[in-house]
Amino acid sequence: IYNVKWCVEAFRESRITKAKWKSDNEPSIVALKEAVKMERSERIVLESPPVKESKSNGAIETTIQQVQGQFRVMKDGLESRISERIREESHIVPWMVLHAARTLNRFHVGSDGKTAYRRWKGKDFKRDIAEFGESVMYLKPGTVGKDKFCARWERGIWLGIRDETSEVIIGTESGVVKARDFKRLGSSEE
């Protein structure tokens, strides 16, 4: 259900009125596409390649390989920094996959000389970022202009940025929060 809601929201925020959604024939992906199409008013054309013909899905297969490669680089970097292996069932893995895809959308330049982010938003991505899993300080939501006596910044783990709102996504001991701003710590403070 989360994936359906996420895709529905992505279509809504993109303001696309018609789209072609191409994927492989994996049953879970086909079910996701159909569920999203039922929830949206846009004209969404669902496409799938012939069975056992992944080569006809060339661009998608290439993108999948790029996301997998970016994910492995990020995972290796995080494991090196924390001196610990990340297990498949770790709660951080879905966030890392999402961040890997968003990183490619923001910075990978296509044959047209534009990033996917630029094609979508009409401008380049210009937000400060941290390394995935980096310990950062974040501005607690709802604290600006409030109690001047209490600290407004807390420590958390940087998980990415929402492209839709430019909010940073921070992992905390009590869950995941969205924040307006963050500060990187020096390497000795991590």
Short mmCIF file of N, CA and C in Angstrom, two decimals:
data_model
loop_
_atom_site.label_atom_id
_atom_site.label_comp_id
_atom_site.label_asym_id
_atom_site.label_seq_id
_atom_site.Cartn_x
_atom_site.Cartn_y
_atom_site.Cartn_z
N ILE A 1 0.82 -1.18 0.00
CA ILE A 1 0.00 0.00 0.00
C ILE A 1 0.88 1.26 0.00
N TYR A 2 2.00 1.22 0.74
CA TYR A 2 2.89 2.38 0.76
C TYR A 2 3.36 2.72 -0.65
N ASN A 3 3.76 1.69 -1.42
CA ASN A 3 4.28 1.93 -2.76
C ASN A 3 3.22 2.55 -3.67
N VAL A 4 1.98 2.10 -3.52
CA VAL A 4 0.88 2.68 -4.31
C VAL A 4 0.71 4.14 -3.94
N LYS A 5 0.65 4.44 -2.65
CA LYS A 5 0.48 5.83 -2.20
C LYS A 5 1.64 6.70 -2.69
N TRP A 6 2.86 6.17 -2.62
CA TRP A 6 4.02 6.93 -3.04
C TRP A 6 3.95 7.25 -4.52
N CYS A 7 3.61 6.25 -5.35
CA CYS A 7 3.52 6.46 -6.79
C CYS A 7 2.37 7.42 -7.15
N VAL A 8 1.24 7.26 -6.49
CA VAL A 8 0.11 8.17 -6.72
C VAL A 8 0.52 9.60 -6.42
N GLU A 9 1.20 9.80 -5.30
CA GLU A 9 1.66 11.13 -4.91
C GLU A 9 2.68 11.68 -5.92
N ALA A 10 3.57 10.81 -6.41
CA ALA A 10 4.56 11.23 -7.40
C ALA A 10 3.89 11.70 -8.68
N PHE A 11 2.87 10.98 -9.14
CA PHE A 11 2.12 11.41 -10.32
C PHE A 11 1.43 12.75 -10.06
N ARG A 12 0.81 12.89 -8.89
CA ARG A 12 0.10 14.12 -8.56
C ARG A 12 1.06 15.31 -8.57
N GLU A 13 2.20 15.16 -7.92
CA GLU A 13 3.14 16.26 -7.81
C GLU A 13 3.85 16.58 -9.11
N SER A 14 3.95 15.61 -9.99
CA SER A 14 4.62 15.85 -11.27
C SER A 14 3.75 16.65 -12.23
N ARG A 15 2.44 16.69 -11.96
CA ARG A 15 1.47 17.41 -12.80
C ARG A 15 1.42 16.86 -14.22
N ILE A 16 1.81 15.62 -14.39
CA ILE A 16 1.74 14.95 -15.70
C ILE A 16 0.27 14.62 -15.97
N THR A 17 -0.17 14.88 -17.19
CA THR A 17 -1.56 14.57 -17.53
C THR A 17 -1.70 13.26 -18.30
N LYS A 18 -0.61 12.82 -18.90
CA LYS A 18 -0.61 11.51 -19.53
C LYS A 18 0.80 10.94 -19.46
N ALA A 19 0.88 9.62 -19.34
CA ALA A 19 2.18 8.98 -19.18
C ALA A 19 2.17 7.57 -19.74
N LYS A 20 3.35 7.12 -20.14
CA LYS A 20 3.54 5.74 -20.53
C LYS A 20 4.41 5.11 -19.46
N TRP A 21 3.93 4.04 -18.83
CA TRP A 21 4.66 3.40 -17.74
C TRP A 21 5.07 2.02 -18.19
N LYS A 22 6.35 1.86 -18.44
CA LYS A 22 6.88 0.62 -18.97
C LYS A 22 7.69 -0.09 -17.88
N SER A 23 7.49 -1.40 -17.76
CA SER A 23 8.23 -2.18 -16.78
C SER A 23 8.32 -3.62 -17.28
N ASP A 24 8.97 -4.46 -16.48
CA ASP A 24 8.98 -5.87 -16.83
C ASP A 24 7.65 -6.49 -16.39
N ASN A 25 7.53 -7.80 -16.55
CA ASN A 25 6.28 -8.49 -16.25
C ASN A 25 6.23 -9.10 -14.86
N GLU A 26 7.11 -8.67 -13.98
CA GLU A 26 7.09 -9.20 -12.62
C GLU A 26 5.72 -8.91 -12.00
N PRO A 27 5.06 -9.94 -11.46
CA PRO A 27 3.69 -9.77 -10.96
C PRO A 27 3.51 -8.62 -9.97
N SER A 28 4.48 -8.42 -9.07
CA SER A 28 4.32 -7.34 -8.08
C SER A 28 4.36 -5.96 -8.75
N ILE A 29 5.19 -5.81 -9.79
CA ILE A 29 5.28 -4.53 -10.50
C ILE A 29 4.01 -4.30 -11.33
N VAL A 30 3.53 -5.34 -11.98
CA VAL A 30 2.30 -5.21 -12.76
C VAL A 30 1.13 -4.83 -11.85
N ALA A 31 1.05 -5.45 -10.67
CA ALA A 31 -0.02 -5.13 -9.71
C ALA A 31 0.10 -3.69 -9.22
N LEU A 32 1.33 -3.23 -8.97
CA LEU A 32 1.55 -1.86 -8.54
C LEU A 32 1.07 -0.88 -9.61
N LYS A 33 1.48 -1.12 -10.87
CA LYS A 33 1.09 -0.22 -11.96
C LYS A 33 -0.44 -0.16 -12.09
N GLU A 34 -1.08 -1.30 -12.01
CA GLU A 34 -2.54 -1.34 -12.16
C GLU A 34 -3.23 -0.61 -11.00
N ALA A 35 -2.72 -0.80 -9.79
CA ALA A 35 -3.31 -0.13 -8.62
C ALA A 35 -3.15 1.38 -8.71
N VAL A 36 -1.99 1.84 -9.16
CA VAL A 36 -1.76 3.28 -9.30
C VAL A 36 -2.66 3.85 -10.39
N LYS A 37 -2.78 3.15 -11.50
CA LYS A 37 -3.63 3.62 -12.60
C LYS A 37 -5.08 3.79 -12.14
N MET A 38 -5.54 2.88 -11.28
CA MET A 38 -6.92 2.97 -10.77
C MET A 38 -7.11 4.19 -9.87
N GLU A 39 -6.05 4.65 -9.21
CA GLU A 39 -6.14 5.76 -8.26
C GLU A 39 -5.99 7.13 -8.91
N ARG A 40 -5.50 7.19 -10.14
CA ARG A 40 -5.19 8.48 -10.76
C ARG A 40 -6.12 8.77 -11.93
N SER A 41 -6.32 10.06 -12.18
CA SER A 41 -7.18 10.47 -13.29
C SER A 41 -6.37 10.68 -14.58
N GLU A 42 -5.05 10.72 -14.47
CA GLU A 42 -4.23 10.90 -15.67
C GLU A 42 -4.42 9.71 -16.61
N ARG A 43 -4.12 9.96 -17.85
CA ARG A 43 -4.15 8.87 -18.83
C ARG A 43 -2.80 8.16 -18.73
N ILE A 44 -2.80 6.99 -18.12
CA ILE A 44 -1.58 6.21 -17.93
C ILE A 44 -1.66 4.96 -18.79
N VAL A 45 -0.76 4.85 -19.74
CA VAL A 45 -0.69 3.68 -20.60
C VAL A 45 0.33 2.72 -20.01
N LEU A 46 -0.10 1.51 -19.70
CA LEU A 46 0.79 0.51 -19.12
C LEU A 46 1.38 -0.34 -20.23
N GLU A 47 2.71 -0.47 -20.22
CA GLU A 47 3.39 -1.27 -21.23
C GLU A 47 4.27 -2.30 -20.56
N SER A 48 4.33 -3.47 -21.18
CA SER A 48 5.22 -4.54 -20.71
C SER A 48 5.84 -5.18 -21.93
N PRO A 49 7.09 -5.64 -21.82
CA PRO A 49 7.73 -6.31 -22.95
C PRO A 49 7.18 -7.72 -23.11
N PRO A 50 7.44 -8.34 -24.26
CA PRO A 50 7.06 -9.75 -24.41
C PRO A 50 7.74 -10.59 -23.32
N VAL A 51 7.09 -11.67 -22.92
CA VAL A 51 7.63 -12.55 -21.88
C VAL A 51 9.01 -13.05 -22.29
N LYS A 52 9.95 -13.04 -21.33
CA LYS A 52 11.33 -13.50 -21.50
C LYS A 52 12.11 -12.68 -22.53
N GLU A 53 11.73 -11.43 -22.73
CA GLU A 53 12.41 -10.55 -23.68
C GLU A 53 12.89 -9.28 -22.99
N SER A 54 13.75 -9.43 -22.01
CA SER A 54 14.21 -8.25 -21.26
C SER A 54 15.01 -7.28 -22.13
N LYS A 55 15.56 -7.76 -23.24
CA LYS A 55 16.33 -6.87 -24.10
C LYS A 55 15.45 -5.77 -24.71
N SER A 56 14.15 -6.05 -24.86
CA SER A 56 13.26 -5.01 -25.40
C SER A 56 13.01 -3.92 -24.37
N ASN A 57 13.47 -4.13 -23.17
CA ASN A 57 13.33 -3.17 -22.08
C ASN A 57 14.67 -2.50 -21.82
N GLY A 58 15.48 -2.30 -22.85
CA GLY A 58 16.86 -1.86 -22.72
C GLY A 58 17.09 -0.66 -21.82
N ALA A 59 16.35 0.42 -22.03
CA ALA A 59 16.56 1.64 -21.23
C ALA A 59 16.24 1.39 -19.77
N ILE A 60 15.18 0.63 -19.51
CA ILE A 60 14.80 0.34 -18.13
C ILE A 60 15.85 -0.54 -17.47
N GLU A 61 16.31 -1.57 -18.19
CA GLU A 61 17.34 -2.46 -17.65
C GLU A 61 18.62 -1.69 -17.34
N THR A 62 18.99 -0.75 -18.20
CA THR A 62 20.17 0.07 -17.97
C THR A 62 19.99 0.92 -16.72
N THR A 63 18.81 1.52 -16.57
CA THR A 63 18.54 2.34 -15.39
C THR A 63 18.60 1.50 -14.12
N ILE A 64 18.03 0.30 -14.16
CA ILE A 64 18.07 -0.60 -13.00
C ILE A 64 19.52 -0.89 -12.62
N GLN A 65 20.36 -1.18 -13.62
CA GLN A 65 21.77 -1.45 -13.36
C GLN A 65 22.47 -0.23 -12.75
N GLN A 66 22.12 0.97 -13.22
CA GLN A 66 22.73 2.19 -12.67
C GLN A 66 22.32 2.39 -11.22
N VAL A 67 21.04 2.18 -10.91
CA VAL A 67 20.58 2.34 -9.52
C VAL A 67 21.25 1.30 -8.63
N GLN A 68 21.33 0.05 -9.12
CA GLN A 68 21.99 -0.99 -8.33
C GLN A 68 23.45 -0.64 -8.08
N GLY A 69 24.14 -0.12 -9.09
CA GLY A 69 25.53 0.27 -8.92
C GLY A 69 25.68 1.42 -7.93
N GLN A 70 24.81 2.43 -8.04
CA GLN A 70 24.85 3.56 -7.11
C GLN A 70 24.58 3.08 -5.69
N PHE A 71 23.62 2.18 -5.54
CA PHE A 71 23.30 1.61 -4.23
C PHE A 71 24.52 0.91 -3.63
N ARG A 72 25.21 0.09 -4.43
CA ARG A 72 26.38 -0.63 -3.93
C ARG A 72 27.49 0.33 -3.49
N VAL A 73 27.70 1.40 -4.26
CA VAL A 73 28.71 2.40 -3.89
C VAL A 73 28.34 3.05 -2.56
N MET A 74 27.08 3.45 -2.41
CA MET A 74 26.64 4.08 -1.17
C MET A 74 26.74 3.11 0.00
N LYS A 75 26.35 1.87 -0.21
CA LYS A 75 26.42 0.86 0.85
C LYS A 75 27.86 0.62 1.26
N ASP A 76 28.76 0.49 0.29
CA ASP A 76 30.18 0.29 0.61
C ASP A 76 30.74 1.48 1.38
N GLY A 77 30.37 2.69 0.97
CA GLY A 77 30.84 3.89 1.67
C GLY A 77 30.36 3.93 3.11
N LEU A 78 29.07 3.60 3.32
CA LEU A 78 28.52 3.60 4.67
C LEU A 78 29.17 2.52 5.52
N GLU A 79 29.34 1.33 4.96
CA GLU A 79 29.98 0.24 5.71
C GLU A 79 31.41 0.60 6.10
N SER A 80 32.13 1.28 5.22
CA SER A 80 33.50 1.71 5.54
C SER A 80 33.50 2.72 6.68
N ARG A 81 32.55 3.67 6.66
CA ARG A 81 32.50 4.70 7.69
C ARG A 81 32.12 4.15 9.06
N ILE A 82 31.19 3.19 9.08
CA ILE A 82 30.71 2.69 10.38
C ILE A 82 31.41 1.40 10.80
N SER A 83 32.29 0.87 9.93
CA SER A 83 33.02 -0.38 10.19
C SER A 83 32.07 -1.52 10.58
N GLU A 84 31.01 -1.62 9.81
CA GLU A 84 30.00 -2.65 10.07
C GLU A 84 29.32 -3.00 8.74
N ARG A 85 28.93 -4.27 8.59
CA ARG A 85 28.22 -4.70 7.38
C ARG A 85 26.74 -4.34 7.48
N ILE A 86 26.15 -3.88 6.37
CA ILE A 86 24.72 -3.61 6.31
C ILE A 86 24.04 -4.88 5.82
N ARG A 87 23.09 -5.37 6.59
CA ARG A 87 22.39 -6.61 6.21
C ARG A 87 21.18 -6.29 5.35
N GLU A 88 20.79 -7.24 4.50
CA GLU A 88 19.66 -7.05 3.58
C GLU A 88 18.38 -6.62 4.29
N GLU A 89 18.15 -7.13 5.49
CA GLU A 89 16.90 -6.85 6.19
C GLU A 89 16.96 -5.56 7.02
N SER A 90 18.06 -4.83 6.93
CA SER A 90 18.20 -3.59 7.68
C SER A 90 17.13 -2.58 7.25
N HIS A 91 16.61 -1.82 8.21
CA HIS A 91 15.59 -0.80 7.92
C HIS A 91 16.13 0.34 7.06
N ILE A 92 17.44 0.46 6.97
CA ILE A 92 18.04 1.56 6.20
C ILE A 92 18.09 1.26 4.71
N VAL A 93 17.98 -0.01 4.33
CA VAL A 93 18.12 -0.40 2.92
C VAL A 93 17.09 0.28 2.01
N PRO A 94 15.80 0.28 2.32
CA PRO A 94 14.86 0.98 1.41
C PRO A 94 15.18 2.46 1.24
N TRP A 95 15.63 3.11 2.32
CA TRP A 95 16.00 4.51 2.21
C TRP A 95 17.22 4.68 1.30
N MET A 96 18.14 3.73 1.37
CA MET A 96 19.34 3.79 0.54
C MET A 96 18.99 3.59 -0.94
N VAL A 97 18.09 2.68 -1.23
CA VAL A 97 17.66 2.45 -2.61
C VAL A 97 17.00 3.72 -3.17
N LEU A 98 16.10 4.31 -2.38
CA LEU A 98 15.43 5.53 -2.80
C LEU A 98 16.43 6.66 -3.04
N HIS A 99 17.39 6.80 -2.13
CA HIS A 99 18.39 7.84 -2.28
C HIS A 99 19.28 7.59 -3.49
N ALA A 100 19.61 6.33 -3.77
CA ALA A 100 20.43 6.01 -4.95
C ALA A 100 19.71 6.45 -6.22
N ALA A 101 18.42 6.15 -6.32
CA ALA A 101 17.65 6.54 -7.50
C ALA A 101 17.54 8.06 -7.61
N ARG A 102 17.28 8.72 -6.49
CA ARG A 102 17.15 10.18 -6.52
C ARG A 102 18.48 10.85 -6.85
N THR A 103 19.58 10.28 -6.39
CA THR A 103 20.89 10.83 -6.70
C THR A 103 21.14 10.79 -8.21
N LEU A 104 20.81 9.67 -8.83
CA LEU A 104 20.97 9.57 -10.29
C LEU A 104 20.05 10.56 -11.00
N ASN A 105 18.82 10.70 -10.54
CA ASN A 105 17.89 11.65 -11.15
C ASN A 105 18.41 13.08 -11.06
N ARG A 106 19.09 13.40 -9.98
CA ARG A 106 19.58 14.77 -9.77
C ARG A 106 20.87 15.08 -10.52
N PHE A 107 21.75 14.07 -10.67
CA PHE A 107 23.10 14.37 -11.13
C PHE A 107 23.54 13.65 -12.40
N HIS A 108 22.88 12.57 -12.81
CA HIS A 108 23.28 11.85 -14.03
C HIS A 108 22.78 12.62 -15.25
N VAL A 109 23.70 13.05 -16.10
CA VAL A 109 23.35 13.84 -17.27
C VAL A 109 23.08 12.89 -18.44
N GLY A 110 21.91 13.04 -19.04
CA GLY A 110 21.50 12.20 -20.16
C GLY A 110 22.09 12.67 -21.48
N SER A 111 21.76 11.97 -22.55
CA SER A 111 22.30 12.30 -23.87
C SER A 111 21.80 13.65 -24.38
N ASP A 112 20.72 14.16 -23.78
CA ASP A 112 20.21 15.49 -24.15
C ASP A 112 20.89 16.61 -23.38
N GLY A 113 21.87 16.25 -22.52
CA GLY A 113 22.59 17.25 -21.74
C GLY A 113 21.87 17.69 -20.48
N LYS A 114 20.77 17.01 -20.14
CA LYS A 114 19.99 17.37 -18.96
C LYS A 114 19.88 16.19 -18.00
N THR A 115 19.70 16.52 -16.73
CA THR A 115 19.41 15.48 -15.75
C THR A 115 17.90 15.22 -15.76
N ALA A 116 17.48 14.09 -15.20
CA ALA A 116 16.05 13.81 -15.08
C ALA A 116 15.38 14.87 -14.21
N TYR A 117 16.09 15.32 -13.18
CA TYR A 117 15.56 16.37 -12.30
C TYR A 117 15.28 17.65 -13.10
N ARG A 118 16.20 18.03 -13.97
CA ARG A 118 16.02 19.25 -14.78
C ARG A 118 14.85 19.08 -15.75
N ARG A 119 14.73 17.90 -16.35
CA ARG A 119 13.61 17.66 -17.25
C ARG A 119 12.28 17.76 -16.50
N TRP A 120 12.26 17.32 -15.24
CA TRP A 120 11.04 17.33 -14.43
C TRP A 120 10.72 18.71 -13.89
N LYS A 121 11.72 19.37 -13.28
CA LYS A 121 11.49 20.63 -12.58
C LYS A 121 11.80 21.87 -13.43
N GLY A 122 12.55 21.68 -14.53
CA GLY A 122 12.92 22.83 -15.35
C GLY A 122 14.10 23.60 -14.81
N LYS A 123 14.78 23.06 -13.80
CA LYS A 123 15.95 23.71 -13.21
C LYS A 123 16.86 22.64 -12.63
N ASP A 124 18.12 23.01 -12.41
CA ASP A 124 19.07 22.07 -11.82
C ASP A 124 18.84 21.94 -10.33
N PHE A 125 19.26 20.81 -9.78
CA PHE A 125 19.19 20.57 -8.34
C PHE A 125 20.29 21.38 -7.67
N LYS A 126 19.94 22.24 -6.71
CA LYS A 126 20.92 23.12 -6.07
C LYS A 126 20.76 23.11 -4.56
N ARG A 127 20.71 21.98 -3.95
CA ARG A 127 20.52 21.88 -2.49
C ARG A 127 21.76 21.23 -1.92
N ASP A 128 22.23 21.70 -0.76
CA ASP A 128 23.34 21.04 -0.08
C ASP A 128 22.88 19.64 0.33
N ILE A 129 23.78 18.69 0.24
CA ILE A 129 23.48 17.33 0.65
C ILE A 129 24.61 16.80 1.52
N ALA A 130 24.32 15.72 2.21
CA ALA A 130 25.34 15.02 3.00
C ALA A 130 25.48 13.62 2.43
N GLU A 131 26.46 12.90 2.88
CA GLU A 131 26.62 11.52 2.45
C GLU A 131 25.56 10.66 3.15
N PHE A 132 25.04 9.69 2.43
CA PHE A 132 23.99 8.85 3.00
C PHE A 132 24.48 8.21 4.30
N GLY A 133 23.65 8.29 5.35
CA GLY A 133 23.99 7.71 6.64
C GLY A 133 24.89 8.57 7.50
N GLU A 134 25.20 9.75 7.04
CA GLU A 134 26.07 10.66 7.79
C GLU A 134 25.32 11.22 9.00
N SER A 135 26.03 11.36 10.11
CA SER A 135 25.46 11.98 11.29
C SER A 135 25.44 13.49 11.08
N VAL A 136 24.25 14.09 11.23
CA VAL A 136 24.08 15.52 11.00
C VAL A 136 23.27 16.13 12.14
N MET A 137 23.22 17.45 12.17
CA MET A 137 22.31 18.18 13.04
C MET A 137 21.17 18.66 12.16
N TYR A 138 19.93 18.52 12.63
CA TYR A 138 18.79 18.98 11.84
C TYR A 138 17.95 19.94 12.67
N LEU A 139 17.31 20.85 11.98
CA LEU A 139 16.44 21.83 12.61
C LEU A 139 15.10 21.15 12.91
N LYS A 140 14.79 21.02 14.18
CA LYS A 140 13.56 20.33 14.58
C LYS A 140 12.34 21.05 14.00
N PRO A 141 11.42 20.31 13.39
CA PRO A 141 10.23 20.93 12.81
C PRO A 141 9.42 21.68 13.87
N GLY A 142 8.91 22.84 13.49
CA GLY A 142 8.03 23.61 14.36
C GLY A 142 8.73 24.39 15.46
N THR A 143 10.06 24.52 15.41
CA THR A 143 10.77 25.21 16.49
C THR A 143 11.18 26.64 16.14
N VAL A 144 11.10 27.00 14.87
CA VAL A 144 11.51 28.35 14.47
C VAL A 144 10.56 29.37 15.07
N GLY A 145 11.13 30.36 15.75
CA GLY A 145 10.33 31.42 16.35
C GLY A 145 9.60 31.01 17.63
N LYS A 146 9.86 29.80 18.11
CA LYS A 146 9.21 29.31 19.33
C LYS A 146 10.17 29.45 20.50
N ASP A 147 9.99 28.64 21.49
CA ASP A 147 10.76 28.65 22.74
C ASP A 147 12.24 28.96 22.51
N LYS A 148 12.64 30.14 22.86
CA LYS A 148 14.02 30.59 22.63
C LYS A 148 15.01 29.96 23.61
N PHE A 149 14.50 29.33 24.66
CA PHE A 149 15.36 28.77 25.69
C PHE A 149 15.87 27.38 25.31
N CYS A 150 15.08 26.61 24.57
CA CYS A 150 15.43 25.22 24.24
C CYS A 150 16.17 25.13 22.90
N ALA A 151 16.97 24.10 22.79
CA ALA A 151 17.72 23.86 21.56
C ALA A 151 16.76 23.54 20.42
N ARG A 152 17.05 24.09 19.25
CA ARG A 152 16.22 23.83 18.07
C ARG A 152 16.85 22.78 17.17
N TRP A 153 18.08 22.42 17.42
CA TRP A 153 18.80 21.47 16.57
C TRP A 153 19.01 20.16 17.33
N GLU A 154 18.86 19.06 16.62
CA GLU A 154 19.11 17.73 17.18
C GLU A 154 19.95 16.92 16.21
N ARG A 155 20.56 15.88 16.74
CA ARG A 155 21.39 15.00 15.94
C ARG A 155 20.52 13.91 15.31
N GLY A 156 20.83 13.58 14.08
CA GLY A 156 20.13 12.51 13.38
C GLY A 156 20.99 11.93 12.28
N ILE A 157 20.44 10.99 11.54
CA ILE A 157 21.14 10.33 10.44
C ILE A 157 20.52 10.79 9.12
N TRP A 158 21.37 11.30 8.24
CA TRP A 158 20.90 11.84 6.97
C TRP A 158 20.49 10.71 6.02
N LEU A 159 19.22 10.73 5.58
CA LEU A 159 18.70 9.70 4.68
C LEU A 159 18.37 10.23 3.29
N GLY A 160 18.38 11.54 3.11
CA GLY A 160 18.11 12.07 1.78
C GLY A 160 17.29 13.34 1.81
N ILE A 161 16.77 13.68 0.63
CA ILE A 161 15.96 14.88 0.46
C ILE A 161 14.74 14.52 -0.38
N ARG A 162 13.59 15.04 0.03
CA ARG A 162 12.37 14.89 -0.78
C ARG A 162 12.44 15.89 -1.92
N ASP A 163 12.43 15.40 -3.14
CA ASP A 163 12.48 16.30 -4.30
C ASP A 163 11.25 17.18 -4.39
N GLU A 164 10.13 16.67 -3.92
CA GLU A 164 8.88 17.40 -4.04
C GLU A 164 8.85 18.66 -3.19
N THR A 165 9.48 18.63 -2.01
CA THR A 165 9.41 19.74 -1.06
C THR A 165 10.77 20.29 -0.65
N SER A 166 11.84 19.64 -1.03
CA SER A 166 13.22 19.98 -0.63
C SER A 166 13.46 19.78 0.86
N GLU A 167 12.57 19.08 1.55
CA GLU A 167 12.79 18.77 2.97
C GLU A 167 13.86 17.68 3.07
N VAL A 168 14.68 17.76 4.12
CA VAL A 168 15.64 16.70 4.36
C VAL A 168 14.95 15.59 5.14
N ILE A 169 15.37 14.37 4.89
CA ILE A 169 14.82 13.20 5.56
C ILE A 169 15.87 12.73 6.56
N ILE A 170 15.48 12.67 7.82
CA ILE A 170 16.42 12.38 8.91
C ILE A 170 15.93 11.18 9.70
N GLY A 171 16.83 10.24 9.93
CA GLY A 171 16.53 9.11 10.81
C GLY A 171 16.89 9.47 12.24
N THR A 172 15.96 9.21 13.16
CA THR A 172 16.21 9.48 14.58
C THR A 172 15.90 8.21 15.37
N GLU A 173 16.20 8.22 16.65
CA GLU A 173 15.90 7.07 17.50
C GLU A 173 14.41 6.80 17.58
N SER A 174 13.60 7.84 17.41
CA SER A 174 12.15 7.66 17.51
C SER A 174 11.46 7.52 16.15
N GLY A 175 12.22 7.49 15.07
CA GLY A 175 11.64 7.32 13.74
C GLY A 175 12.25 8.27 12.73
N VAL A 176 11.57 8.41 11.61
CA VAL A 176 12.05 9.26 10.53
C VAL A 176 11.27 10.57 10.56
N VAL A 177 12.00 11.69 10.42
CA VAL A 177 11.36 13.00 10.40
C VAL A 177 11.79 13.76 9.15
N LYS A 178 10.96 14.73 8.77
CA LYS A 178 11.30 15.65 7.69
C LYS A 178 11.66 16.98 8.34
N ALA A 179 12.71 17.60 7.84
CA ALA A 179 13.16 18.87 8.42
C ALA A 179 13.47 19.86 7.30
N ARG A 180 13.43 21.12 7.67
CA ARG A 180 13.69 22.17 6.70
C ARG A 180 15.17 22.35 6.42
N ASP A 181 16.00 22.16 7.44
CA ASP A 181 17.42 22.46 7.29
C ASP A 181 18.27 21.46 8.07
N PHE A 182 19.55 21.37 7.69
CA PHE A 182 20.49 20.51 8.41
C PHE A 182 21.88 21.12 8.33
N LYS A 183 22.74 20.66 9.24
CA LYS A 183 24.14 21.08 9.24
C LYS A 183 25.00 19.83 9.32
N ARG A 184 26.04 19.81 8.53
CA ARG A 184 26.98 18.70 8.60
C ARG A 184 27.89 18.90 9.80
N LEU A 185 28.27 17.80 10.42
CA LEU A 185 29.21 17.84 11.54
C LEU A 185 30.61 17.63 11.00
N GLY A 186 31.61 18.08 11.72
CA GLY A 186 32.98 17.79 11.34
C GLY A 186 33.25 16.32 11.52
N SER A 187 34.23 15.75 10.86
CA SER A 187 34.51 14.30 10.92
C SER A 187 34.79 13.84 12.34
N SER A 188 35.35 14.70 13.18
CA SER A 188 35.63 14.28 14.55
C SER A 188 34.36 14.24 15.41
N GLU A 189 33.27 14.89 14.94
CA GLU A 189 32.03 14.94 15.69
C GLU A 189 31.08 13.80 15.36
N GLU A 190 31.35 13.07 14.28
CA GLU A 190 30.43 12.02 13.83
C GLU A 190 30.43 10.85 14.72
#
